[in-house]
Coordinates of N, CA and C and ligand atoms in Angstrom, one line a residue:
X18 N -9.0 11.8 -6.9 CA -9.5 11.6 -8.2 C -9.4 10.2 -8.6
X19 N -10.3 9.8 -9.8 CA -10.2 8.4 -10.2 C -10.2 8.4 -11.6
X20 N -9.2 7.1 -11.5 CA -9.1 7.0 -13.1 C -9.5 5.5 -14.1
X21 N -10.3 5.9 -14.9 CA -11.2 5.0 -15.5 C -10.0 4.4 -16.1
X22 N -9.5 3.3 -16.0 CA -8.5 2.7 -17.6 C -9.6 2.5 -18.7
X23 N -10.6 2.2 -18.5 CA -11.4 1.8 -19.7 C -11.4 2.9 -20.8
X24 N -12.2 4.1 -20.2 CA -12.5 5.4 -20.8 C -11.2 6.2 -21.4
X25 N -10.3 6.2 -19.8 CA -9.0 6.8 -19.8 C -9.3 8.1 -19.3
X26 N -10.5 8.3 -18.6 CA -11.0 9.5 -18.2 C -10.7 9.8 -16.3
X27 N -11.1 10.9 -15.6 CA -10.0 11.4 -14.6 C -11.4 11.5 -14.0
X28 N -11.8 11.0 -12.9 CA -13.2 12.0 -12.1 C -13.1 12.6 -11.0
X29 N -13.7 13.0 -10.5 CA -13.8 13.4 -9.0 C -14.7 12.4 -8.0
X30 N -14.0 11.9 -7.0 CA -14.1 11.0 -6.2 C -14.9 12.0 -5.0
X31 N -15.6 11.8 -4.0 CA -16.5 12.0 -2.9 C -15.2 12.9 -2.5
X32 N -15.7 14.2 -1.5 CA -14.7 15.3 -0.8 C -14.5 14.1 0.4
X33 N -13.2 14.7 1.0 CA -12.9 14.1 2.3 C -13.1 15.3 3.1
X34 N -13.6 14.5 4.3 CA -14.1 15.2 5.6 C -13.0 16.6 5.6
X35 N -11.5 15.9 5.7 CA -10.8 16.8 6.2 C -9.8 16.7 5.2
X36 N -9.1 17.9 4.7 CA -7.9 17.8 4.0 C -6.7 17.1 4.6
X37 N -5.6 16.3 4.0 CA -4.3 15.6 4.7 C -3.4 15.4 3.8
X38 N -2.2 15.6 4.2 CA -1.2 14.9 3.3 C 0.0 14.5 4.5
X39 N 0.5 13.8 4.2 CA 1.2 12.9 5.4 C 0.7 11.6 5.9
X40 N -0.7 11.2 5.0 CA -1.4 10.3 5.7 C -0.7 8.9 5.1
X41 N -1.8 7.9 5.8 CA -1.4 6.8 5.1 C -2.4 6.1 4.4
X42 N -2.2 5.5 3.2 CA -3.6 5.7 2.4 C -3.3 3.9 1.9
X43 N -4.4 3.1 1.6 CA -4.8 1.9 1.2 C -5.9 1.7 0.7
X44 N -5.9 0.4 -0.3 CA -6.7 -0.4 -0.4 C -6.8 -1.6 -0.7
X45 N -8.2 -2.1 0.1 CA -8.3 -3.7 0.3 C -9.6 -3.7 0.5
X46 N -10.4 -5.1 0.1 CA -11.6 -5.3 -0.7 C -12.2 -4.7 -1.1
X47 N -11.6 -3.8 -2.1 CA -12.9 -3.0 -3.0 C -13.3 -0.9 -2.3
X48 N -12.1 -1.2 -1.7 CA -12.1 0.0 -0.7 C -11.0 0.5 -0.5
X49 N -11.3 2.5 -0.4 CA -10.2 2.8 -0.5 C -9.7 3.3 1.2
X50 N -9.0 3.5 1.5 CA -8.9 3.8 3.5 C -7.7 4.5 3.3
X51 N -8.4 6.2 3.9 CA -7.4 7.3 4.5 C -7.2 7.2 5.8
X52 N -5.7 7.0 6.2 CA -6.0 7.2 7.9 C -4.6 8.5 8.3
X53 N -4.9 9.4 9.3 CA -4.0 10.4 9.7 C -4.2 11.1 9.1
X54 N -2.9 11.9 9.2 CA -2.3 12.6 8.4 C -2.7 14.6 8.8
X55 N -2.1 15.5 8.6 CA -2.2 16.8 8.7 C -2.6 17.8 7.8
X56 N -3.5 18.2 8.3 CA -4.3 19.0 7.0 C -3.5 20.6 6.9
X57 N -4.3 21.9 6.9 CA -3.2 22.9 6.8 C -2.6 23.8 8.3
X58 N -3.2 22.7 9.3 CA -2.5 22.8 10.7 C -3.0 21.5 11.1
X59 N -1.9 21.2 12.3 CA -1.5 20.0 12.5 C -3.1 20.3 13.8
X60 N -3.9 18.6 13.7 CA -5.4 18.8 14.2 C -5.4 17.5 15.1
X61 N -5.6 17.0 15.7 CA -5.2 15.8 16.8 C -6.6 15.3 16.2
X62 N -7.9 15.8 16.1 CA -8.9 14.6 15.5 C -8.4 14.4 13.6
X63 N -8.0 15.3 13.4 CA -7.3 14.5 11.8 C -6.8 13.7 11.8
X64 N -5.3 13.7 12.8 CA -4.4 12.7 12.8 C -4.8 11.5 13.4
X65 N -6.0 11.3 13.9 CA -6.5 10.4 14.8 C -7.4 9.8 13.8
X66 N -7.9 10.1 13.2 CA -9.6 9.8 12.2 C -9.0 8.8 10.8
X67 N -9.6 8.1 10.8 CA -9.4 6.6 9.9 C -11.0 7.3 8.7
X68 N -10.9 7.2 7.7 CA -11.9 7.1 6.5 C -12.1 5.9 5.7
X69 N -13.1 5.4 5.1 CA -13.0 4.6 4.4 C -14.1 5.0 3.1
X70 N -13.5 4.9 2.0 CA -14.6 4.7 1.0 C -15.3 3.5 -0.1
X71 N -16.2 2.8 0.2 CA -16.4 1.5 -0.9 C -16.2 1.9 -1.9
X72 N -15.8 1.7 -2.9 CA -15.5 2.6 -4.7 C -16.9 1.6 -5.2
X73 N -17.3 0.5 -4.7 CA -18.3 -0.2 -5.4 C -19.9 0.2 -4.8
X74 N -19.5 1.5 -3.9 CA -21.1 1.8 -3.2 C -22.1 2.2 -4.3
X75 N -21.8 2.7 -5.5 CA -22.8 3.3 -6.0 C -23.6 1.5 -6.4
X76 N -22.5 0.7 -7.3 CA -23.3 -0.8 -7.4 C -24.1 -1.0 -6.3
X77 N -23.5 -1.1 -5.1 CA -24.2 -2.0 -4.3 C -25.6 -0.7 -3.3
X78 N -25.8 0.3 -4.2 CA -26.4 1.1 -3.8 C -26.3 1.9 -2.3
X79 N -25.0 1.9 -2.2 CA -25.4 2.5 -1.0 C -24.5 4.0 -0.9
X80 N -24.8 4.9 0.0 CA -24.4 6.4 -0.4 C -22.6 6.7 -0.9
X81 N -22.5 7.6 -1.9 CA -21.2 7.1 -2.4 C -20.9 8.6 -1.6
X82 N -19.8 8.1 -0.5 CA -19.3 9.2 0.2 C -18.0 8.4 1.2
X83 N -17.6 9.4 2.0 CA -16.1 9.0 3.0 C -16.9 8.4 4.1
X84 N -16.9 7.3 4.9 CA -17.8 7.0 5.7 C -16.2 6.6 7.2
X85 N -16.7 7.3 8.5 CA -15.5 6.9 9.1 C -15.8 6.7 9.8
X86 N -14.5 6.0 10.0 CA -14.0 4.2 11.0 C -13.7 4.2 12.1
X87 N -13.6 3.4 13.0 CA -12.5 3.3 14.4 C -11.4 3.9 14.3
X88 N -11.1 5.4 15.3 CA -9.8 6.1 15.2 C -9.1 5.3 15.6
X89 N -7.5 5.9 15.0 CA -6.9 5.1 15.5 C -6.3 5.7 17.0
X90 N -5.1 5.1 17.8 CA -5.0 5.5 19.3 C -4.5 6.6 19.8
X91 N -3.3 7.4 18.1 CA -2.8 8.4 18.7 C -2.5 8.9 17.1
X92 N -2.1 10.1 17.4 CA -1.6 10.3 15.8 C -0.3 10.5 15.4
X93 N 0.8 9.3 15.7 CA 1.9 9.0 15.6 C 2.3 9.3 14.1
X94 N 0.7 8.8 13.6 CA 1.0 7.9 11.7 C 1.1 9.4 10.8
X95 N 0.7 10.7 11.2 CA 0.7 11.7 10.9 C 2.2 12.2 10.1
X96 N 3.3 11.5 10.1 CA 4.4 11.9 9.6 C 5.1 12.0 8.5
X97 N 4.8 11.3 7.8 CA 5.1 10.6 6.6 C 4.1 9.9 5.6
X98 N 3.6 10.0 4.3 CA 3.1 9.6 3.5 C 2.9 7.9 3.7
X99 N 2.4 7.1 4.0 CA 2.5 6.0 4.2 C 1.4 4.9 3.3
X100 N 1.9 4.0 3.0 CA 1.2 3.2 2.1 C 0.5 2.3 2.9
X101 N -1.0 2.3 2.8 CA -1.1 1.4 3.8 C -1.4 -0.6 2.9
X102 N -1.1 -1.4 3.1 CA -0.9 -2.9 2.3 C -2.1 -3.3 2.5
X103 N -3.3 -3.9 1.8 CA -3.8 -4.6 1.9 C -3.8 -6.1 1.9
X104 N -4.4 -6.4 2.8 CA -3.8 -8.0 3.0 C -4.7 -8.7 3.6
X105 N -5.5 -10.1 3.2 CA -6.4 -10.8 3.9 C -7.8 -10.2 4.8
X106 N -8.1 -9.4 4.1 CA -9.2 -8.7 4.8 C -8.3 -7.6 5.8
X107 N -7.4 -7.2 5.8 CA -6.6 -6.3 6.2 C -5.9 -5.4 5.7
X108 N -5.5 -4.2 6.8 CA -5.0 -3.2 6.2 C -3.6 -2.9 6.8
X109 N -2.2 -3.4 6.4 CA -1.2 -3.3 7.3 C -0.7 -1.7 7.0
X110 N -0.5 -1.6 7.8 CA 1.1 0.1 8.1 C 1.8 0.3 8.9
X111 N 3.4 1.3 8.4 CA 4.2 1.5 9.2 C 4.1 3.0 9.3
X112 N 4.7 3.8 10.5 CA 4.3 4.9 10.9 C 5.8 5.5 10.1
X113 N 6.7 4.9 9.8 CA 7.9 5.5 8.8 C 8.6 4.8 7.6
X114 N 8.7 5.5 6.8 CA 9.4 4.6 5.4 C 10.5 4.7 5.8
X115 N 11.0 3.4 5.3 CA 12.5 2.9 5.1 C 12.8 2.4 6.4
X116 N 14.4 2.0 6.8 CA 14.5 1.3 7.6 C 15.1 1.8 9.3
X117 N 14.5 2.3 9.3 CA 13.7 3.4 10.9 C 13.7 2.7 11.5
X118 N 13.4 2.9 12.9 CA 13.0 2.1 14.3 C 11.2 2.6 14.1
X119 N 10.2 1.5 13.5 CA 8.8 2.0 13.3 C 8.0 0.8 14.1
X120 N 6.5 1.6 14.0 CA 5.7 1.2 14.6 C 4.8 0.5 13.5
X121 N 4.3 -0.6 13.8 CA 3.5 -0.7 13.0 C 1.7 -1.7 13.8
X122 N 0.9 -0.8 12.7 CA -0.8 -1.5 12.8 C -1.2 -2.3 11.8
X123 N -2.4 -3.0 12.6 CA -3.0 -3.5 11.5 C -4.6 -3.2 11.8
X124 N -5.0 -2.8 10.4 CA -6.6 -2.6 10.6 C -7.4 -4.1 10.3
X125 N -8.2 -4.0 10.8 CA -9.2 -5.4 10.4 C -10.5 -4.8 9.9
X126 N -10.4 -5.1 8.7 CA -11.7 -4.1 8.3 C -12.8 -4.8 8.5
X127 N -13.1 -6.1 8.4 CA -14.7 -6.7 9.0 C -15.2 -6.2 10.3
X128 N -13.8 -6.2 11.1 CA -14.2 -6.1 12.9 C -13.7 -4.5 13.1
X129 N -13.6 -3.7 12.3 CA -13.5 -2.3 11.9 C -12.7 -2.3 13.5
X130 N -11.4 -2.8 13.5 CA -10.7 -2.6 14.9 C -8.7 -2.5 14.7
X131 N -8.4 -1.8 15.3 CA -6.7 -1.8 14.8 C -5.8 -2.9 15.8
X132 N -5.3 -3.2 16.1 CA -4.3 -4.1 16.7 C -2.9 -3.8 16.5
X133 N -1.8 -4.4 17.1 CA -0.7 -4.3 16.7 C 0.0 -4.9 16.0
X134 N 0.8 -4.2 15.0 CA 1.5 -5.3 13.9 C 2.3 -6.9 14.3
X135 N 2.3 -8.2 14.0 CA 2.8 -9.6 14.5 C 4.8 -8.9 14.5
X136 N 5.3 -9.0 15.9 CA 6.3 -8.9 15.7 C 7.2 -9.3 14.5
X137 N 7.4 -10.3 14.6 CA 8.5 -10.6 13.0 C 8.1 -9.9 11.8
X138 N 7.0 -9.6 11.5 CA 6.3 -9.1 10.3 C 6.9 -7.4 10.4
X139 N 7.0 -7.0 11.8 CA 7.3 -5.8 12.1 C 9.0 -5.7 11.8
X140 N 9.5 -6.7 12.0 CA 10.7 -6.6 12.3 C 11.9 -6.5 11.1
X141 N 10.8 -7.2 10.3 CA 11.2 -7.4 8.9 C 11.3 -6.1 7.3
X142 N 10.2 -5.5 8.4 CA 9.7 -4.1 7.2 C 10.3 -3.2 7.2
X143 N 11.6 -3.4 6.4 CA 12.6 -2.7 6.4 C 12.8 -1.8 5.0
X144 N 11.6 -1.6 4.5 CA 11.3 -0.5 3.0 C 10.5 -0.8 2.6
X145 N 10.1 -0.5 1.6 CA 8.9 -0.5 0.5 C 7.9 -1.7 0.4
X146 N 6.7 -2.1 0.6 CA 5.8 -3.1 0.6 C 4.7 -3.1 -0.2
X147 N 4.5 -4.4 -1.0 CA 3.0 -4.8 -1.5 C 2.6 -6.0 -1.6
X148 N 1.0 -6.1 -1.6 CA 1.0 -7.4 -1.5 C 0.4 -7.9 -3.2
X149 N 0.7 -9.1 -3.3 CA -0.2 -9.7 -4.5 C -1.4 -10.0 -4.4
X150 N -2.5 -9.9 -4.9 CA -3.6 -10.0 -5.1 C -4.3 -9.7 -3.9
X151 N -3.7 -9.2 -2.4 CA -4.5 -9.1 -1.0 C -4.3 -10.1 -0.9
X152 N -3.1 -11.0 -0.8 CA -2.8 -12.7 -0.2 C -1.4 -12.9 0.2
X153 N -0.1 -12.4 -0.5 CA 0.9 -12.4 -0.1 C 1.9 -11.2 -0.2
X154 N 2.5 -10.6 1.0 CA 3.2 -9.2 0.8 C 4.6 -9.8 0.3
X155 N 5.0 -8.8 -0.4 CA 7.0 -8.9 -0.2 C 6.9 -7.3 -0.3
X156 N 8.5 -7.7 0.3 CA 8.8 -6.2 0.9 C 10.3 -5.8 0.4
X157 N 11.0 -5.1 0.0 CA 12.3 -5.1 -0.2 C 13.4 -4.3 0.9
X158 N 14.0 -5.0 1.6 CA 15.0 -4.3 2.5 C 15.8 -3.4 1.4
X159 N 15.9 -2.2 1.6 CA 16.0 -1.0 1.1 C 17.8 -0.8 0.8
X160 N 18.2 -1.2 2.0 CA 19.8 -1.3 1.8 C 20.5 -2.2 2.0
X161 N 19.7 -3.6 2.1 CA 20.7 -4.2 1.1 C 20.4 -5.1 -0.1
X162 N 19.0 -4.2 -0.5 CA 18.9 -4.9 -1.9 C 18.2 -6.1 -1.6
X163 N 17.6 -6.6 -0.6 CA 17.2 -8.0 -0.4 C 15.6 -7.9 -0.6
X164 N 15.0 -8.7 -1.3 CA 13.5 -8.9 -1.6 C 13.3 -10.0 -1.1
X165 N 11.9 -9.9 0.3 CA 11.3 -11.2 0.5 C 9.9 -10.7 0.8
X166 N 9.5 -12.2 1.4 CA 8.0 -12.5 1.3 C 7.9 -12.9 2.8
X167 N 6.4 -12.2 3.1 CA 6.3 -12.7 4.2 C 5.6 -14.3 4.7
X168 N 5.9 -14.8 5.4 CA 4.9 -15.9 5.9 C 4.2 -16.1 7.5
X169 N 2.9 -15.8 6.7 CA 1.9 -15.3 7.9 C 2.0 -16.7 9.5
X170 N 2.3 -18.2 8.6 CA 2.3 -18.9 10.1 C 3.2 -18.7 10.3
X171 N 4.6 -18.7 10.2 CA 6.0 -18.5 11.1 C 6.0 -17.3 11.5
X172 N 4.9 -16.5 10.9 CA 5.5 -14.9 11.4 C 7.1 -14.6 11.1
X173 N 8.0 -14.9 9.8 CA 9.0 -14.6 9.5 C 8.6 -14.3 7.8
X174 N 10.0 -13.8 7.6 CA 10.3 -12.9 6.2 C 11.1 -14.1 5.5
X175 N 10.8 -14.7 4.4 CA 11.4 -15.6 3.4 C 12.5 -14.8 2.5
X176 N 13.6 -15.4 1.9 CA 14.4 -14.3 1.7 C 14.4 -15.1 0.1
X177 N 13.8 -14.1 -1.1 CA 13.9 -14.2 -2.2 C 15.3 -14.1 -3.2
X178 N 15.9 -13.3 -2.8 CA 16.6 -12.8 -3.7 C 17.5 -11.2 -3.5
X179 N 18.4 -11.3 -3.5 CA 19.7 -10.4 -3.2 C 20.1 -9.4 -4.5
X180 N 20.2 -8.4 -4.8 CA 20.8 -7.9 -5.7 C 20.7 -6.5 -6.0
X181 N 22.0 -5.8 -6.3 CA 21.9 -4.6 -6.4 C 20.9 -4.0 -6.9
X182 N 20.3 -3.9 -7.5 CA 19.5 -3.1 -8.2 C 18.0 -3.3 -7.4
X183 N 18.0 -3.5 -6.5 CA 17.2 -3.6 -5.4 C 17.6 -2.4 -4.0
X184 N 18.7 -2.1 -4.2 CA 19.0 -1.1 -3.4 C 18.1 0.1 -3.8
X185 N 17.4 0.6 -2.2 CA 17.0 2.2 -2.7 C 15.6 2.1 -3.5
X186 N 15.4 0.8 -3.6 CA 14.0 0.9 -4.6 C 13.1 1.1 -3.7
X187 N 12.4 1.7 -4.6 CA 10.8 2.5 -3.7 C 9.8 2.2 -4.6
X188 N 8.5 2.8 -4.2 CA 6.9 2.6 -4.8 C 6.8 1.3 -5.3
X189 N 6.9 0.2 -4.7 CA 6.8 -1.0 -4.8 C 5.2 -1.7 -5.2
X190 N 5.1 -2.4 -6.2 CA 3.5 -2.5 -6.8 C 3.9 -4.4 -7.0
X191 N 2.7 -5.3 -6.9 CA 2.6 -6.0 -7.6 C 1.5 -7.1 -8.0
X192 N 1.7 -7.4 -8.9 CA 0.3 -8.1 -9.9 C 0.8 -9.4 -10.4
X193 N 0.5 -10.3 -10.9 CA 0.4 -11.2 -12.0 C 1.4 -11.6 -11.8
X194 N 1.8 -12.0 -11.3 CA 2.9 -13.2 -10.7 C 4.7 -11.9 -10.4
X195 N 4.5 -10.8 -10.7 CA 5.7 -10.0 -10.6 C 5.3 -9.0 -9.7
X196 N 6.8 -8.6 -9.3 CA 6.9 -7.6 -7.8 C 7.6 -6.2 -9.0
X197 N 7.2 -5.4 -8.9 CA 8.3 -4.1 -9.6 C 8.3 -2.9 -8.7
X198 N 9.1 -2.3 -9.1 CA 9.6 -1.5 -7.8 C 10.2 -0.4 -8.4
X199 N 10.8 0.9 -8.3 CA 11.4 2.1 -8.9 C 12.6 2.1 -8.5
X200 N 13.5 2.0 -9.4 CA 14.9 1.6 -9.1 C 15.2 3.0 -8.3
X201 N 16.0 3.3 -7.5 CA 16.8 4.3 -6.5 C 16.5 5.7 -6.9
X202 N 17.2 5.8 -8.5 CA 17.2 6.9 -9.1 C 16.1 7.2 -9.7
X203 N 15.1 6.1 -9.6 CA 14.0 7.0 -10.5 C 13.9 6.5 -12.3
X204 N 14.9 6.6 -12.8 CA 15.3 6.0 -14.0 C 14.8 4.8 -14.8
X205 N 14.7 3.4 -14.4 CA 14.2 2.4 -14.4 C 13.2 1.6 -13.3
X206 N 12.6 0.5 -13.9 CA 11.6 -0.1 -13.0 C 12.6 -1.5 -13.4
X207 N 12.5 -1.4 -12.0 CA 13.2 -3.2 -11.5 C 11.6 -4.4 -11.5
X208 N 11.8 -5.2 -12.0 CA 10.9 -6.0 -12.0 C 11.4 -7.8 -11.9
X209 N 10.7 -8.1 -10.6 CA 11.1 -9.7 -10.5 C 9.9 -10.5 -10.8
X210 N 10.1 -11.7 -11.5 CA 9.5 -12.8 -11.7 C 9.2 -13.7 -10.4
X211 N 8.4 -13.2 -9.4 CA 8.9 -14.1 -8.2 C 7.5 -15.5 -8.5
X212 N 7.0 -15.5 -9.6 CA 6.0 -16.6 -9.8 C 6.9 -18.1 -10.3
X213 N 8.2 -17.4 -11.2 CA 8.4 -18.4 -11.8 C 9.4 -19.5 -10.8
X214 N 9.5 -21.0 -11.3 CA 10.3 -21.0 -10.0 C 11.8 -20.9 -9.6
X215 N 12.3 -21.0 -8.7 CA 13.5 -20.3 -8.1 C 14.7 -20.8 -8.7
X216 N 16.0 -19.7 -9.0 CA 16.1 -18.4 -8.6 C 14.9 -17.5 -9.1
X217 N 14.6 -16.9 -8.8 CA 13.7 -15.7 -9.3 C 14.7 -14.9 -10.1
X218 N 13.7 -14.5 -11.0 CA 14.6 -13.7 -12.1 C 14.5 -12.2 -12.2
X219 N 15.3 -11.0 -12.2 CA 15.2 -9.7 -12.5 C 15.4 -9.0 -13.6
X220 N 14.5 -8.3 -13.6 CA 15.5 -7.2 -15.0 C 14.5 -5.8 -14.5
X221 N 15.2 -4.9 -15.9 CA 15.3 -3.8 -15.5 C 13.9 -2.8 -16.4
X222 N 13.0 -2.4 -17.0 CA 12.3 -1.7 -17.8 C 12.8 0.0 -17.4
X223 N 13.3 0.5 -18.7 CA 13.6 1.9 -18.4 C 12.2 2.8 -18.6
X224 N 12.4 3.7 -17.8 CA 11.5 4.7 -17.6 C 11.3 5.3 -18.6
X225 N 9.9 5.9 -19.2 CA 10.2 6.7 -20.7 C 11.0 8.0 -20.4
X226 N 12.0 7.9 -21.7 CA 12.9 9.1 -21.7 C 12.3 10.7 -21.2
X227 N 13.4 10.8 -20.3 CA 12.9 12.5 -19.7 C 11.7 12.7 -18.2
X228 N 11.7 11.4 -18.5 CA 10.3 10.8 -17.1 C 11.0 10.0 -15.7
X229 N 11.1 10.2 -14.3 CA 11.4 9.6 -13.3 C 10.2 9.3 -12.7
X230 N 10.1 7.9 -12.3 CA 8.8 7.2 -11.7 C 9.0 7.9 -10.8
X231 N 7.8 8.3 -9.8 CA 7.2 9.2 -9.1 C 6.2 8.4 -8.1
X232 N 5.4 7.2 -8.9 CA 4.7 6.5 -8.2 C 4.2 5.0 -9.2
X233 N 4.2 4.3 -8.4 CA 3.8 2.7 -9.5 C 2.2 2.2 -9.3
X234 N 2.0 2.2 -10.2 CA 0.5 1.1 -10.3 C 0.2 0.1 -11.5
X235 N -0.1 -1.0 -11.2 CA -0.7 -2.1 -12.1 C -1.4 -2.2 -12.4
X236 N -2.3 -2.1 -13.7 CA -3.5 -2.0 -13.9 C -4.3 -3.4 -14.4
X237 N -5.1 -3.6 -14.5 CA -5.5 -5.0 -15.0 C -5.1 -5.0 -16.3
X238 N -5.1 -6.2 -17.0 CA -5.2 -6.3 -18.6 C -6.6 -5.6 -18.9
X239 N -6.6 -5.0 -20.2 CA -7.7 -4.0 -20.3 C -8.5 -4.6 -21.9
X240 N -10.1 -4.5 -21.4 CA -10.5 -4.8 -22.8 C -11.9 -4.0 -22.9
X241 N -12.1 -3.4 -24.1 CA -13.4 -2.9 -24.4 C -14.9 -3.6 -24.3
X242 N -14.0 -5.4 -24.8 CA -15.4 -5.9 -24.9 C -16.0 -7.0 -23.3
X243 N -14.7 -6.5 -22.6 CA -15.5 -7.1 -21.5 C -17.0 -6.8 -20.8
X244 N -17.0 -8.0 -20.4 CA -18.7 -8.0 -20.2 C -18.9 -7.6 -18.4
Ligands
NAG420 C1 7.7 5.7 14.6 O1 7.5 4.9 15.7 C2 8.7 4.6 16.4 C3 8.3 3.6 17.5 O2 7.2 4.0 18.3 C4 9.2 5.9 17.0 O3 10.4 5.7 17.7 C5 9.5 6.9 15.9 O4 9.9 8.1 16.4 C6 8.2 7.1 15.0 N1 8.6 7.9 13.9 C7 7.9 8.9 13.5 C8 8.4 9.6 12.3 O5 6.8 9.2 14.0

């Protein structure tokens, strides 16, 4: 389903080939990408089959439907709900959340081909990831609270910032110069200023009363009279 912020209206999006949940789902340039995952029995071409949808096909006229990609090698990624990052004309994922012994891919969506994730990049993804704008990920090590950034030439993890309330955080989103994340319990959204310069600053936004974040999204600033 899709949701208009403009309208505030809910639609129905193209059927997918095959039903899944366990998959790992992304998007990056303008496109949404299902890959894996087990529909209502476990199916080796499910788990294997990569989808992609342009959300801008109707603009650019071309058929507005699931259009699929290079499988991927095995259907490892079938386990777990997985987010997949968009990043530089790429699609990163790990085959387990949190801080597991995982595997991780990367899709190249120009060269419609998967590869293996850059060791340190792998080594580092130790919980929850997003990137900003499709240019730079940060990721938060899950137990011990530590938020960093990756850097694509050293192939290492920059280390932002330490602090409890980073423990445990999940559904990590971010936009506009901030990283936010769902504090452990559900209760509050942790939110860092990682634009401003260093230390980076945190605080906390509580959840509306009686409500536990469930999942995070950023929406653009919104206006009627845009053109
Ligand atoms: C993820 O991949 C790692 C490394 O290949 C493997 O040890 C682990 O069992 C996998 N986890 C799941 C849940 O598939």
């Amino acid at each position: 389903m899709i949701f208009d912020p403009l309208s505030g209206n809910w639609t129905l999006g193209p059927p997918l080939a095959a039903p899944r949940r366990w998959c790992a789902s992304g998007a990056c340039c303008g496109a949404v990408f299902v890959a894996s995952g087990v529909g209502s029995q476990y199916n080796t071409g499910v788990a294997r089959s990569v989808e992609k949808w342009d959300v801008d096909s109707l603009r650019h006229r071309r058929r507005w439907n699931w259009q699929k990609m290079r499988n991927l090698k095995d259907g490892k990624f079938s386990r777990d709900a997985i987010d997949g990052v968009g990043w530089r004309g790429k699609l990163c994922m790990v085959n387990v959340s949190g801080g597991a012994t995982k595997e991780g891919i990367i899709y190249d969506i120009e060269k419609d081909s998967w590869g293996e994730m850059p060791e340190g990049m792998l080594a580092g993804w130790r919980g929850p990831a997003a990137a900003m704008d499709e240019e730079t990920i940060y990721a938060v090590d899950e137990s011990k609270g530590l938020l960093k950034k990756y850097d694509h030439a050293k192939d290492v993890w920059a280390h932002l910032m330490v602090d409890e309330r980073l423990k445990g955080v999940h559904h990590l989103a971010a936009a506009g110069g901030k990283v936010c994340g769902s504090a452990a319990d559900g209760s509050t959204i942790v939110v860092v200023d990682v634009a401003a310069p260093p230390p980076a600053r945190l605080w906390e936004v509580a959840a509306p009363p009686g409500f536990q974040v469930s999942a995070l999204h950023i929406l653009p600033r919104l206006s009627n009279n845009a053109t």
